[in-house]
PDB file of C-alpha atoms in Angstrom:
ATOM      1  CA  MET A  22     -18.778  35.379  51.011  1.00  0.00           C
ATOM      2  CA  ASP A  23     -19.763  32.486  53.255  1.00  0.00           C
ATOM      3  CA  HIS A  24     -23.511  33.114  53.220  1.00  0.00           C
ATOM      4  CA  ASN A  25     -26.056  35.567  51.965  1.00  0.00           C
ATOM      5  CA  VAL A  26     -28.089  37.863  54.208  1.00  0.00           C
ATOM      6  CA  PHE A  27     -31.773  38.112  53.329  1.00  0.00           C
ATOM      7  CA  LEU A  28     -34.292  40.812  54.137  1.00  0.00           C
ATOM      8  CA  LEU A  29     -38.067  40.781  53.835  1.00  0.00           C
ATOM      9  CA  ALA A  30     -40.299  43.480  52.384  1.00  0.00           C
ATOM     10  CA  THR A  31     -43.907  43.058  53.441  1.00  0.00           C
ATOM     11  CA  ASP A  32     -47.101  44.591  52.125  1.00  0.00           C
ATOM     12  CA  PRO A  33     -49.164  45.871  55.079  1.00  0.00           C
ATOM     13  CA  LYS A  34     -52.323  45.578  52.963  1.00  0.00           C
ATOM     14  CA  ASP A  35     -51.643  41.980  51.888  1.00  0.00           C
ATOM     15  CA  PRO A  36     -49.924  39.581  54.312  1.00  0.00           C
ATOM     16  CA  CYS A  37     -49.468  37.057  51.496  1.00  0.00           C
ATOM     17  CA  ARG A  38     -47.384  39.337  49.295  1.00  0.00           C
ATOM     18  CA  ASP A  39     -43.869  39.307  50.726  1.00  0.00           C
ATOM     19  CA  VAL A  40     -40.664  39.854  48.758  1.00  0.00           C
ATOM     20  CA  ILE A  41     -37.395  38.309  49.872  1.00  0.00           C
ATOM     21  CA  HIS A  42     -34.362  40.478  49.062  1.00  0.00           C
ATOM     22  CA  SER A  43     -30.716  39.546  49.167  1.00  0.00           C
ATOM     23  CA  ARG A  44     -28.704  42.229  50.903  1.00  0.00           C
ATOM     24  CA  ASP A  45     -25.574  41.517  48.883  1.00  0.00           C
ATOM     25  CA  THR A  46     -26.869  40.549  45.422  1.00  0.00           C
ATOM     26  CA  ASP A  47     -29.719  41.493  43.093  1.00  0.00           C
ATOM     27  CA  LEU A  48     -31.770  38.417  44.020  1.00  0.00           C
ATOM     28  CA  ARG A  49     -35.430  39.102  44.761  1.00  0.00           C
ATOM     29  CA  VAL A  50     -38.116  36.453  45.266  1.00  0.00           C
ATOM     30  CA  LYS A  51     -41.877  37.106  45.432  1.00  0.00           C
ATOM     31  CA  VAL A  52     -43.881  35.018  47.884  1.00  0.00           C
ATOM     32  CA  PHE A  53     -47.454  34.055  47.018  1.00  0.00           C
ATOM     33  CA  CYS A  54     -49.963  32.277  49.275  1.00  0.00           C
ATOM     34  CA  VAL A  55     -51.265  29.978  46.559  1.00  0.00           C
ATOM     35  CA  SER A  56     -53.852  28.514  48.933  1.00  0.00           C
ATOM     36  CA  ASN A  57     -55.475  31.970  49.175  1.00  0.00           C
ATOM     37  CA  GLU A  58     -55.007  33.486  45.713  1.00  0.00           C
ATOM     38  CA  ASN A  59     -54.588  32.707  42.034  1.00  0.00           C
ATOM     39  CA  PHE A  60     -51.005  32.347  40.873  1.00  0.00           C
ATOM     40  CA  ALA A  61     -49.947  32.504  37.229  1.00  0.00           C
ATOM     41  CA  PRO A  62     -46.238  31.694  36.881  1.00  0.00           C
ATOM     42  CA  ASN A  63     -44.021  33.857  34.698  1.00  0.00           C
ATOM     43  CA  SER A  64     -42.238  31.616  32.187  1.00  0.00           C
ATOM     44  CA  ASN A  65     -39.130  33.828  32.328  1.00  0.00           C
ATOM     45  CA  GLU A  66     -38.634  33.275  36.053  1.00  0.00           C
ATOM     46  CA  ILE A  67     -37.906  30.407  38.440  1.00  0.00           C
ATOM     47  CA  GLN A  68     -40.806  29.099  40.537  1.00  0.00           C
ATOM     48  CA  LEU A  69     -40.516  26.795  43.519  1.00  0.00           C
ATOM     49  CA  TYR A  70     -43.212  25.726  45.963  1.00  0.00           C
ATOM     50  CA  GLY A  71     -43.521  24.695  49.583  1.00  0.00           C
ATOM     51  CA  TYR A  72     -46.060  23.972  52.301  1.00  0.00           C
ATOM     52  CA  ALA A  73     -45.994  25.733  55.672  1.00  0.00           C
ATOM     53  CA  ASN A  74     -48.720  25.537  58.285  1.00  0.00           C
ATOM     54  CA  ASP A  75     -51.063  23.793  55.818  1.00  0.00           C
ATOM     55  CA  LYS A  76     -50.678  26.617  53.278  1.00  0.00           C
ATOM     56  CA  LEU A  77     -49.085  26.231  49.867  1.00  0.00           C
ATOM     57  CA  TYR A  78     -46.621  28.964  48.983  1.00  0.00           C
ATOM     58  CA  ALA A  79     -45.189  29.774  45.551  1.00  0.00           C
ATOM     59  CA  PHE A  80     -41.832  31.491  45.327  1.00  0.00           C
ATOM     60  CA  GLU A  81     -41.055  33.296  42.077  1.00  0.00           C
ATOM     61  CA  THR A  82     -37.881  35.166  41.220  1.00  0.00           C
ATOM     62  CA  ILE A  83     -37.907  38.739  39.933  1.00  0.00           C
ATOM     63  CA  ASN A  84     -35.573  39.407  36.978  1.00  0.00           C
ATOM     64  CA  ILE A  85     -33.367  36.430  37.821  1.00  0.00           C
ATOM     65  CA  THR A  86     -29.753  36.428  36.654  1.00  0.00           C
ATOM     66  CA  PRO A  87     -27.515  33.373  36.291  1.00  0.00           C
ATOM     67  CA  ASP A  88     -25.350  34.610  39.187  1.00  0.00           C
ATOM     68  CA  ASP A  89     -28.333  34.676  41.552  1.00  0.00           C
ATOM     69  CA  ALA A  90     -29.996  31.397  40.547  1.00  0.00           C
ATOM     70  CA  LEU A  91     -28.009  29.315  43.041  1.00  0.00           C
ATOM     71  CA  ASP A  92     -29.192  31.471  45.959  1.00  0.00           C
ATOM     72  CA  VAL A  93     -32.926  30.979  45.349  1.00  0.00           C
ATOM     73  CA  VAL A  94     -33.158  27.859  47.536  1.00  0.00           C
ATOM     74  CA  ALA A  95     -31.192  29.564  50.326  1.00  0.00           C
ATOM     75  CA  ALA A  96     -33.631  32.493  50.203  1.00  0.00           C
ATOM     76  CA  ILE A  97     -36.613  30.143  50.486  1.00  0.00           C
ATOM     77  CA  GLN A  98     -34.979  28.248  53.349  1.00  0.00           C
ATOM     78  CA  TRP A  99     -34.416  31.560  55.116  1.00  0.00           C
ATOM     79  CA  TYR A 100     -38.100  32.449  54.606  1.00  0.00           C
ATOM     80  CA  ALA A 101     -39.187  29.041  55.930  1.00  0.00           C
ATOM     81  CA  ASN A 102     -37.247  29.727  59.120  1.00  0.00           C
ATOM     82  CA  TYR A 103     -38.756  33.207  59.274  1.00  0.00           C
ATOM     83  CA  VAL A 104     -42.319  31.798  59.199  1.00  0.00           C
ATOM     84  CA  HIS A 105     -41.315  29.211  61.845  1.00  0.00           C
ATOM     85  CA  TYR A 106     -41.470  26.250  59.492  1.00  0.00           C
ATOM     86  CA  PRO A 107     -37.807  25.263  59.075  1.00  0.00           C
ATOM     87  CA  ASP A 108     -38.664  21.794  57.751  1.00  0.00           C
ATOM     88  CA  MET A 109     -40.495  23.162  54.689  1.00  0.00           C
ATOM     89  CA  GLU A 110     -39.973  20.851  51.742  1.00  0.00           C
ATOM     90  CA  ILE A 111     -39.081  22.902  48.673  1.00  0.00           C
ATOM     91  CA  LEU A 112     -40.823  21.499  45.623  1.00  0.00           C
ATOM     92  CA  PRO A 113     -39.750  22.044  41.989  1.00  0.00           C
ATOM     93  CA  GLU A 114     -43.296  21.826  40.591  1.00  0.00           C
ATOM     94  CA  ASP A 115     -46.731  23.035  41.620  1.00  0.00           C
ATOM     95  CA  PRO A 116     -48.181  20.119  43.629  1.00  0.00           C
ATOM     96  CA  ARG A 117     -51.803  21.048  42.958  1.00  0.00           C
ATOM     97  CA  GLU A 118     -53.546  18.709  40.582  1.00  0.00           C
ATOM     98  CA  GLY A 119     -53.596  20.054  37.036  1.00  0.00           C
ATOM     99  CA  HIS A 120     -50.988  22.743  37.708  1.00  0.00           C
ATOM    100  CA  HIS A 121     -47.792  20.990  36.700  1.00  0.00           C
ATOM    101  CA  MET A 122     -45.360  23.043  34.714  1.00  0.00           C
ATOM    102  CA  ALA A 123     -45.026  22.083  31.054  1.00  0.00           C
ATOM    103  CA  MET A 124     -41.534  20.955  30.138  1.00  0.00           C
TER     104      MET A 124
END
């Protein structure tokens, strides 16, 4: 397949709780508005971060598999376009002071 097609599930009660779904694989990525809520990363999942419209977002996989790991960045790029912020820089660590991931 040349590219993946992504879909978005939204929570009508919480606009900061989206889930990106891959149509063709099992990839799912939770979206958190870290600027508006507490976020505790799951050590068994992949987390990436990005700023859009002065808000910090955290993106965390759901039950990630090795086959889906390469599509995580593409899913986040798709979401960035969806929220009209195509130039979102995707960050590997939480940029907030004191929130760096332990290696």
